[in-house]
Coordinates of C-alpha atoms in Angstrom, one line a residue:
M1 CA 125.0 -17.8 103.0
W2 CA 122.6 -20.4 104.1
I3 CA 119.0 -20.9 103.4
R4 CA 116.6 -23.4 105.2
R5 CA 113.9 -24.6 103.0
E6 CA 111.1 -27.3 103.3
A7 CA 111.1 -28.7 99.4
E8 CA 108.0 -28.3 98.0
D9 CA 106.3 -26.8 100.9
Q10 CA 104.2 -23.6 100.5
E11 CA 104.3 -22.7 104.0
T12 CA 107.9 -22.3 104.2
D13 CA 108.9 -20.3 107.4
V14 CA 110.4 -17.3 105.7
S15 CA 111.8 -16.0 109.2
A16 CA 114.1 -18.8 108.7
L17 CA 115.6 -16.9 105.8
C18 CA 119.3 -15.5 106.9
I19 CA 121.0 -14.3 104.2
D20 CA 124.8 -12.9 104.9
V21 CA 124.8 -10.5 101.8
S22 CA 128.6 -10.0 102.1
K23 CA 129.1 -13.7 101.3
V24 CA 126.8 -13.9 98.5
K25 CA 128.5 -15.4 95.4
S26 CA 128.2 -15.3 91.8
L27 CA 128.1 -18.5 89.9
N28 CA 131.7 -18.1 88.8
G29 CA 132.8 -18.0 92.4
E30 CA 133.2 -14.3 92.2
P31 CA 131.6 -11.7 94.8
R32 CA 128.2 -10.4 93.6
K33 CA 128.2 -6.9 92.7
S34 CA 127.1 -4.7 95.1
E35 CA 123.4 -3.6 94.5
S36 CA 124.4 0.1 94.7
N37 CA 126.5 -0.2 91.8
N38 CA 123.9 -1.3 89.3
V39 CA 121.0 -1.7 91.3
H40 CA 118.4 -0.6 88.6
D41 CA 119.5 -3.8 86.4
A42 CA 119.6 -6.1 89.5
D43 CA 116.2 -5.7 90.5
P44 CA 114.0 -8.7 89.1
G45 CA 110.7 -7.2 89.9
G46 CA 107.9 -6.3 87.6
W47 CA 104.1 -5.5 87.2
T48 CA 102.8 -8.3 89.2
P49 CA 98.8 -8.7 89.7
L50 CA 99.3 -7.5 93.5
L51 CA 101.3 -4.5 92.7
V52 CA 98.6 -3.5 89.6
L53 CA 95.8 -4.1 92.3
G54 CA 97.6 -1.9 94.8
G55 CA 98.2 0.8 92.3
A56 CA 94.6 0.7 91.2
T57 CA 93.2 0.6 94.8
C58 CA 95.2 3.3 95.9
C59 CA 94.7 5.5 92.6
L60 CA 91.2 5.0 92.3
G61 CA 89.9 4.8 96.0
S62 CA 92.3 7.4 97.5
A63 CA 93.5 10.0 95.1
L64 CA 90.6 10.2 92.8
P65 CA 88.2 11.1 95.6
A66 CA 90.7 14.0 96.7
G67 CA 90.7 15.4 93.2
F68 CA 87.0 14.8 92.9
N69 CA 86.6 17.0 95.9
I70 CA 88.6 19.8 94.4
G71 CA 87.1 20.0 91.1
V72 CA 83.3 19.2 92.1
M73 CA 82.8 22.6 93.7
N74 CA 83.1 24.8 90.5
N75 CA 80.2 24.0 87.9
P76 CA 77.4 24.0 90.4
A77 CA 78.3 26.5 92.7
Y78 CA 75.7 29.0 92.5
L79 CA 73.2 26.1 93.3
M80 CA 74.9 25.5 96.5
I81 CA 75.5 29.4 97.4
S82 CA 71.8 29.7 97.1
F83 CA 71.3 26.6 99.3
C84 CA 73.3 28.2 102.0
N85 CA 71.7 31.5 101.8
D86 CA 68.2 29.9 102.3
S87 CA 69.3 27.7 105.0
V88 CA 70.9 30.5 106.9
R89 CA 67.6 32.6 106.6
E90 CA 65.3 29.8 107.1
R91 CA 67.2 28.6 110.4
Y92 CA 68.6 31.9 111.7
N93 CA 66.1 34.2 110.4
V94 CA 69.1 36.2 109.1
Q95 CA 69.9 37.5 105.7
L96 CA 73.3 37.3 104.6
S97 CA 74.5 40.2 102.9
G98 CA 76.5 39.7 99.6
R99 CA 79.8 39.9 101.3
G100 CA 78.4 37.8 104.3
L101 CA 77.4 34.9 101.6
Q102 CA 80.9 35.3 99.7
I103 CA 82.5 35.0 103.1
L104 CA 80.7 31.8 104.0
W105 CA 81.1 29.9 100.6
S106 CA 84.6 30.9 100.7
A107 CA 84.7 29.0 104.0
I108 CA 83.0 26.2 102.8
V109 CA 85.3 25.7 99.6
S110 CA 88.6 26.5 101.7
V111 CA 88.1 24.4 105.0
F112 CA 88.8 21.2 102.6
L113 CA 92.2 22.4 102.3
L114 CA 92.5 23.0 106.0
G115 CA 91.3 19.3 106.5
G116 CA 94.1 18.3 103.9
V117 CA 96.6 20.0 106.1
S118 CA 95.2 18.4 109.2
G119 CA 95.2 14.8 107.4
S120 CA 98.9 15.2 106.1
L121 CA 100.1 16.3 109.8
I122 CA 98.7 13.0 111.3
A123 CA 99.6 10.7 108.4
S124 CA 103.2 10.2 109.5
W125 CA 101.8 9.1 113.3
L126 CA 98.9 6.8 112.0
S127 CA 101.3 5.1 109.2
D128 CA 104.2 4.5 111.7
R129 CA 101.9 3.4 114.3
F130 CA 99.6 1.3 112.7
G131 CA 100.9 0.7 109.3
R132 CA 100.5 1.9 105.9
K133 CA 97.3 0.0 105.2
V134 CA 95.6 1.0 108.2
A135 CA 96.4 4.7 107.3
L136 CA 95.0 4.1 104.1
R137 CA 91.8 2.5 105.3
V138 CA 91.2 5.4 107.7
G139 CA 91.5 7.7 104.9
N140 CA 88.8 5.7 102.9
I141 CA 86.3 6.0 105.9
C142 CA 86.9 9.5 106.0
G143 CA 85.8 9.6 102.4
V144 CA 82.6 7.7 103.3
V145 CA 81.8 9.5 106.5
G146 CA 82.0 12.9 104.6
A147 CA 80.1 11.7 101.8
V148 CA 77.2 10.6 104.3
L149 CA 77.3 14.1 105.6
F150 CA 76.8 15.5 102.2
L151 CA 73.6 13.3 101.8
L152 CA 72.4 15.0 105.0
V153 CA 72.9 18.3 104.0
R154 CA 69.6 19.0 102.4
V155 CA 67.5 16.7 104.4
T156 CA 68.5 18.7 107.6
N157 CA 68.6 21.9 105.9
S158 CA 72.1 22.3 107.7
V159 CA 75.3 24.5 106.6
E160 CA 76.9 23.0 109.6
L161 CA 77.1 19.4 108.3
F162 CA 78.3 21.0 104.8
L163 CA 81.4 22.2 106.6
I164 CA 81.8 19.3 108.7
G165 CA 81.5 17.3 105.5
R166 CA 84.3 19.5 103.7
V167 CA 86.7 19.2 106.5
I168 CA 86.2 15.3 106.5
V169 CA 86.7 14.8 103.0
G170 CA 89.8 17.3 103.3
L171 CA 91.1 14.8 105.9
S172 CA 90.7 11.9 103.5
G173 CA 92.6 14.0 100.8
G174 CA 95.4 14.8 103.1
L175 CA 95.8 11.2 104.1
A176 CA 96.0 10.1 100.5
T177 CA 98.2 12.6 99.2
S178 CA 100.6 11.7 102.1
L179 CA 100.3 8.0 102.2
L180 CA 99.6 6.8 98.6
P181 CA 103.1 7.8 97.2
M182 CA 104.8 6.2 100.3
Y183 CA 103.1 3.2 100.1
M184 CA 103.1 2.6 96.5
T185 CA 106.9 3.5 96.4
E186 CA 107.8 1.2 99.3
I187 CA 105.9 -1.9 97.6
A188 CA 107.3 -1.5 94.0
P189 CA 110.4 -2.5 92.7
L190 CA 113.1 0.0 92.2
K191 CA 113.0 0.1 88.6
L192 CA 109.3 1.2 88.6
R193 CA 109.5 3.5 91.5
G194 CA 109.1 6.3 89.1
S195 CA 106.1 4.8 87.4
V196 CA 104.0 4.1 90.4
G197 CA 105.0 7.6 92.0
V198 CA 102.9 9.6 89.4
L199 CA 99.8 7.4 90.4
C200 CA 98.8 10.2 92.9
Q201 CA 99.0 12.9 90.4
L202 CA 97.3 10.6 87.9
G203 CA 94.5 9.9 90.4
I204 CA 93.9 13.8 91.4
T205 CA 93.8 14.6 87.6
C206 CA 91.2 12.1 86.8
G207 CA 89.2 13.1 90.1
V208 CA 89.1 16.7 89.4
L209 CA 87.9 16.4 85.6
M210 CA 85.3 13.6 86.9
G211 CA 84.2 16.5 89.5
Q212 CA 84.1 19.1 86.5
I213 CA 81.8 16.7 84.3
A214 CA 79.8 15.1 87.1
G215 CA 78.7 19.1 88.3
L216 CA 77.4 19.9 84.7
N217 CA 73.7 21.0 84.7
T218 CA 73.0 18.0 82.3
V219 CA 74.7 15.5 84.5
L220 CA 74.4 16.1 88.3
G221 CA 74.5 19.8 88.8
T222 CA 70.9 20.4 89.4
P223 CA 68.7 21.8 92.3
E224 CA 67.4 18.3 92.9
S225 CA 70.7 16.2 92.9
W226 CA 73.6 18.4 93.9
H227 CA 74.1 16.9 97.4
F228 CA 74.1 13.3 95.6
L229 CA 76.9 14.9 93.4
L230 CA 78.9 15.6 96.3
A231 CA 78.7 12.2 97.5
S232 CA 79.2 10.1 94.3
F233 CA 82.5 9.5 94.8
S234 CA 81.9 7.6 98.2
P235 CA 81.5 3.9 96.3
L236 CA 85.2 4.4 95.2
C237 CA 86.3 4.8 98.6
A238 CA 84.3 1.9 100.0
V239 CA 85.5 -0.4 97.6
A240 CA 89.2 0.5 98.3
F241 CA 88.6 -0.1 101.9
L242 CA 87.8 -3.7 101.4
L243 CA 90.5 -4.3 98.9
T244 CA 93.3 -3.1 101.5
F245 CA 92.4 -6.1 103.3
V246 CA 93.7 -8.4 100.3
L247 CA 96.7 -6.3 99.8
P248 CA 100.2 -6.4 101.4
E249 CA 101.7 -4.4 103.8
S250 CA 104.9 -2.6 102.8
P251 CA 107.8 -5.0 103.2
K252 CA 110.0 -2.2 104.1
Y253 CA 107.8 -0.7 106.7
L254 CA 107.6 -4.3 108.3
Y255 CA 111.1 -5.1 108.2
I256 CA 112.6 -1.7 109.1
I257 CA 110.0 0.0 111.2
R258 CA 108.2 -3.0 112.9
G259 CA 111.3 -5.3 113.2
E260 CA 109.1 -8.1 111.7
Q261 CA 111.7 -9.6 109.2
G262 CA 109.6 -12.9 108.6
K263 CA 106.6 -11.4 108.0
A264 CA 108.2 -8.7 105.7
L265 CA 110.0 -11.2 103.5
K266 CA 106.3 -13.3 103.0
E267 CA 104.8 -10.2 101.7
L268 CA 108.0 -9.3 99.5
R269 CA 107.6 -12.8 97.9
R270 CA 103.7 -11.9 97.5
L271 CA 104.2 -8.8 95.7
R272 CA 107.0 -10.0 93.5
N273 CA 105.2 -13.3 93.0
M274 CA 108.6 -15.1 92.9
D275 CA 110.8 -17.4 95.1
I276 CA 112.4 -15.6 97.9
M277 CA 115.7 -16.9 96.7
L278 CA 115.4 -14.7 93.5
L279 CA 114.8 -11.4 95.7
Q280 CA 118.4 -11.6 97.2
N281 CA 119.2 -8.0 96.2
E282 CA 116.1 -6.6 97.3
I283 CA 116.6 -8.4 100.8
A284 CA 120.1 -6.9 100.8
S285 CA 118.9 -3.7 100.5
L286 CA 116.5 -4.0 103.4
Q287 CA 119.4 -5.6 105.6
H288 CA 121.5 -2.4 104.6
E289 CA 118.8 0.1 105.7
L290 CA 118.2 -1.7 108.8
A291 CA 122.1 -1.7 109.6
T292 CA 122.0 1.9 108.8
R293 CA 119.1 3.1 110.5
S294 CA 119.4 4.6 113.9
T295 CA 117.4 3.1 116.6
S296 CA 118.2 5.4 119.6
E297 CA 115.3 7.7 119.0
T298 CA 111.9 7.0 117.0
W299 CA 111.7 9.3 114.0
N300 CA 108.8 11.5 114.1
I301 CA 108.0 14.9 112.9
K302 CA 109.7 16.8 115.5
R303 CA 113.0 14.9 115.1
V304 CA 112.8 15.4 111.6
L305 CA 112.5 19.1 111.9
N306 CA 115.3 19.3 114.2
D307 CA 117.8 16.9 112.7
P308 CA 120.4 18.6 110.8
V309 CA 121.0 15.5 108.7
V310 CA 118.0 15.5 106.9
R311 CA 117.6 19.2 106.8
L312 CA 118.4 19.7 103.1
P313 CA 116.1 16.7 101.8
L314 CA 113.2 18.2 103.9
F315 CA 113.8 21.3 102.5
L316 CA 113.6 20.1 99.0
V317 CA 110.6 18.2 99.6
C318 CA 108.5 21.0 101.0
L319 CA 110.0 23.4 98.4
M320 CA 108.5 21.1 95.6
Q321 CA 105.2 20.6 97.2
F322 CA 104.8 24.3 97.7
G323 CA 106.6 25.4 94.8
Q324 CA 104.2 23.2 92.6
Q325 CA 101.4 25.4 94.0
L326 CA 103.3 28.4 93.7
T327 CA 103.9 27.8 89.9
G328 CA 100.1 29.0 89.4
I329 CA 98.6 25.7 88.0
N330 CA 95.4 26.2 90.1
A331 CA 95.1 29.7 88.9
V332 CA 95.7 28.8 85.5
F333 CA 92.7 26.7 85.8
Y334 CA 90.5 29.4 87.5
Y335 CA 91.4 31.7 84.8
S336 CA 91.2 29.4 81.8
N337 CA 87.2 29.4 81.5
A338 CA 87.5 33.3 81.2
I339 CA 90.1 33.0 78.5
F340 CA 88.3 30.4 76.7
E341 CA 85.2 32.7 76.6
V342 CA 86.9 35.2 75.0
G343 CA 88.0 33.4 71.8
L344 CA 85.3 30.4 72.0
G345 CA 82.1 32.0 73.5
I346 CA 80.4 30.8 76.9
N347 CA 79.1 27.5 76.0
A348 CA 82.0 26.2 74.1
A349 CA 84.3 27.6 76.8
Q350 CA 82.9 25.2 79.5
Y351 CA 83.9 22.2 77.5
A352 CA 87.2 23.7 76.3
T353 CA 88.0 24.0 80.3
L354 CA 87.2 20.2 80.4
G355 CA 89.6 19.9 77.8
T356 CA 92.3 21.3 79.7
G357 CA 91.5 18.6 82.6
L358 CA 91.5 16.0 79.9
A359 CA 95.1 17.2 78.7
N360 CA 96.3 17.0 82.3
I361 CA 94.8 13.3 82.7
I362 CA 96.8 12.4 79.3
M363 CA 100.0 13.9 80.5
A364 CA 99.5 12.3 83.9
I365 CA 99.4 9.1 82.1
V366 CA 102.3 9.9 79.7
S367 CA 104.5 10.8 83.0
V368 CA 104.5 7.2 84.1
M369 CA 106.6 6.4 80.8
I370 CA 108.7 9.8 81.4
M371 CA 109.7 9.0 85.0
S372 CA 110.4 5.4 83.5
S373 CA 112.8 6.5 80.7
F374 CA 114.3 10.1 82.0
S375 CA 116.1 11.6 85.0
R376 CA 114.0 13.2 87.5
R377 CA 116.4 16.3 87.2
K378 CA 116.3 16.7 83.4
A379 CA 112.3 16.3 83.6
L380 CA 111.9 18.5 86.3
F381 CA 113.8 21.5 84.9
L382 CA 112.3 20.8 81.4
S383 CA 109.1 21.4 82.8
C384 CA 110.0 24.2 84.7
Y385 CA 111.5 26.2 82.0
L386 CA 108.8 25.5 79.5
C387 CA 106.0 26.4 81.8
I388 CA 107.9 29.8 82.4
G389 CA 107.9 30.2 78.7
C390 CA 104.0 29.7 78.8
L391 CA 103.4 31.9 81.8
V392 CA 105.1 34.8 80.2
I393 CA 103.4 34.4 76.9
L394 CA 100.0 33.9 78.8
S395 CA 100.7 37.3 80.5
I396 CA 101.9 39.3 77.8
S397 CA 98.8 37.7 75.3
I398 CA 96.1 38.6 77.8
A399 CA 97.3 42.3 78.3
L400 CA 97.2 42.4 74.4
I401 CA 93.9 40.7 74.1
I402 CA 92.1 43.4 72.3
V403 CA 94.5 42.2 69.4
P404 CA 92.4 39.7 67.4
F405 CA 94.6 36.6 67.3
M406 CA 95.9 36.9 70.8
Q407 CA 92.6 35.2 72.2
W408 CA 94.0 31.9 70.4
V409 CA 97.6 32.9 71.9
C410 CA 96.2 32.6 75.1
T411 CA 94.3 29.5 74.7
I412 CA 97.3 27.9 73.2
A413 CA 99.4 29.4 76.2
V414 CA 96.9 27.6 78.6
L415 CA 96.9 24.2 77.0
A416 CA 100.7 24.1 76.5
Y417 CA 100.9 25.2 80.0
V418 CA 98.9 22.1 81.2
V419 CA 100.9 19.8 78.9
F420 CA 104.2 21.0 80.2
Y421 CA 103.1 21.1 83.8
G422 CA 102.6 17.3 83.6
I423 CA 106.0 16.4 82.4
G424 CA 107.8 16.9 85.8
L425 CA 106.1 19.7 88.0
G426 CA 102.9 17.5 88.2
P427 CA 104.1 14.1 89.3
I428 CA 107.5 14.5 90.9
P429 CA 106.6 16.8 94.2
Y430 CA 104.3 13.8 95.0
F431 CA 107.0 11.2 95.2
I432 CA 110.5 12.9 95.5
G433 CA 110.2 12.5 99.2
S434 CA 110.2 8.7 99.0
E435 CA 113.6 8.9 97.0
L436 CA 115.4 11.1 99.3
F437 CA 114.6 9.8 102.4
D438 CA 115.4 6.2 104.1
V439 CA 112.4 4.3 105.7
G440 CA 112.9 5.8 109.0
P441 CA 112.1 9.6 108.4
R442 CA 110.2 9.3 105.2
S443 CA 106.8 9.1 106.6
A444 CA 107.3 12.3 108.7
A445 CA 109.1 14.2 105.8
M446 CA 106.4 13.1 103.3
S447 CA 103.8 14.4 105.9
L448 CA 105.3 17.6 106.1
G449 CA 105.8 17.9 102.4
S450 CA 102.1 17.1 102.0
V451 CA 101.3 20.2 104.6
F452 CA 103.2 22.6 102.4
N453 CA 101.6 21.4 99.4
W454 CA 97.9 22.0 100.7
G455 CA 99.2 25.0 102.5
G456 CA 100.3 26.5 99.1
N457 CA 97.0 25.4 97.5
F458 CA 95.2 27.2 100.4
L459 CA 97.7 30.6 99.7
V460 CA 97.2 30.9 96.3
G461 CA 93.5 30.5 96.5
M462 CA 93.1 33.2 99.1
M463 CA 95.8 35.6 97.5
F464 CA 95.2 35.3 93.7
P465 CA 91.8 37.3 93.5
S466 CA 93.5 40.0 95.3
L467 CA 96.6 40.0 93.2
H468 CA 94.8 39.8 90.1
A469 CA 93.1 42.7 91.2
A470 CA 96.1 44.5 91.8
L471 CA 98.3 43.5 88.9
G472 CA 96.0 42.0 86.2
P473 CA 97.3 39.9 83.7
Y474 CA 100.8 40.5 84.7
V475 CA 100.0 38.4 88.1
F476 CA 101.1 35.4 85.8
L477 CA 104.6 36.9 85.7
V478 CA 104.8 36.2 89.5
F479 CA 104.0 32.6 89.4
A480 CA 106.7 32.6 86.3
G481 CA 109.3 34.1 89.1
C482 CA 108.2 31.5 91.5
T483 CA 108.7 28.8 89.2
L484 CA 112.3 30.0 88.0
I485 CA 113.4 30.1 91.9
V486 CA 111.8 26.5 92.6
A487 CA 114.3 25.4 89.1
Q488 CA 117.4 27.2 90.5
I489 CA 117.3 26.0 94.0
N490 CA 116.7 22.1 92.7
Q491 CA 119.5 22.7 90.0
L492 CA 121.8 23.4 92.7
Y493 CA 121.0 20.8 95.5
L494 CA 118.4 18.0 94.2
P495 CA 120.7 15.0 93.4
E496 CA 119.5 12.6 90.5
T497 CA 117.6 9.6 92.2
R498 CA 116.1 7.6 89.5
G499 CA 117.7 4.2 89.9
R500 CA 119.4 4.5 92.9
N501 CA 118.8 3.5 96.7
T502 CA 117.6 5.8 99.3
S503 CA 120.3 5.3 101.4
D504 CA 122.8 6.2 98.8
V505 CA 121.1 9.4 97.9
A506 CA 120.5 10.2 101.8
S507 CA 124.1 9.9 102.4
L508 CA 125.1 12.8 99.7
M509 CA 123.0 15.4 102.0
T510 CA 124.0 14.8 105.1
R511 CA 126.3 18.2 105.5
G512 CA 122.7 20.3 104.9
F513 CA 123.2 23.2 102.9
K514 CA 126.7 22.7 102.5
S515 CA 126.2 19.5 100.4
R516 CA 126.8 19.5 96.7
P517 CA 125.1 16.1 95.9
N518 CA 125.4 16.9 92.2
R519 CA 129.0 17.5 92.1
T520 CA 129.3 14.1 93.9
L521 CA 127.3 12.4 91.7
A522 CA 129.2 13.9 88.5
A523 CA 132.7 12.5 90.1

């Protein structure tokens, strides 16, 4: 190993660093242990100011607005429906029927999810072509543009602007759910990868609760201020946009995708806030990923879909993202207010529903510690099976709701479901792709996973009313069955990723569905 440094020179030419990792020696002359042998202990990184700033910027400026735009449409819905009805009548001299108005409102609500799918699809190309930070800025800009359109909705009396605004903020949300976990796990040291991976889930849950609170008729959910309500998240997007100019670019992206090794090491030194000589293990990991990366063809969505080497991890990412929605979390939230009304009354039920959102946030915070202390597999399976139990109890207790104490069983089942969901099903699907894929195919794979997440959300939202009408309370048994399928497939194919290099994990699944990564790990 040789390192050229200018003593006491803060402008060290990091690009001149050249480390032959095969020759790195320990102090006693023995070869240094391979990073893959004990990479978790070798990682010197921690929570530095720049990493904290990056987490706060992404969580509050990207994920929180996405959650806000999900939760904000519930409480003041009747006000916005009335506006849509009046606008169509005044501008087009058409009186919508009850069915027509319902279709229009459903379109306004669900077009946000279609925007999310679109944002997820372009996130891969955008982040690889222009960089992770630029892609995050595009998401922030979309959020601000959407908010401006919301402010103009009442001024122009335009339902069309309402629809376009929902598409654009959906685009922002899709970019956030694809980019945030990828960027944060790429800039974080290995031992903090699970902790920063839950920031997307934390931001979304906080945003949903803030949207519900802001939509109360005692806050901004009034006939005069509902358009201000819809746009009230935009200052967070604007501040986040400015802060991205301070944040470092992903060293992995610069080193492996762009081939700018000197700049990558400078950014790595900024992130870790320590001398570059103390980061030999991270540099060795970057060199290893670069050496093993295929340069014959650029990784894009088409290649990821066709390459058999990444077929299994891609399937797992899409399954977990899609399955997260099929566990029925949004349906439980949708139905929780009706459940609480039975036992608590109409007024108290509104605040009890907010309590479920608060419980969701608390569990998102707790999951930071869970991801740092427990294996991904244990957390995921514990979450799955506990949620299945809650869904079965919820279904039975709703069916027997006429029994006096059953309304309390329903309430407890809902709250317990939210808590258990936050252990693993909530956070893990958002970031697991960053732990299953090397840097090359990672952005495309996570974009596809995000598409399945938004698509699953759209599917459940469209089908739940019909399923509930047909099956009644037993609809929750369908969600329990879907959760069981997700758990069983992951039990067979999902390798443990905590504390392991992505290149090591990826190598366990190159044989597709013939792979048995857990058997290999056990050996």
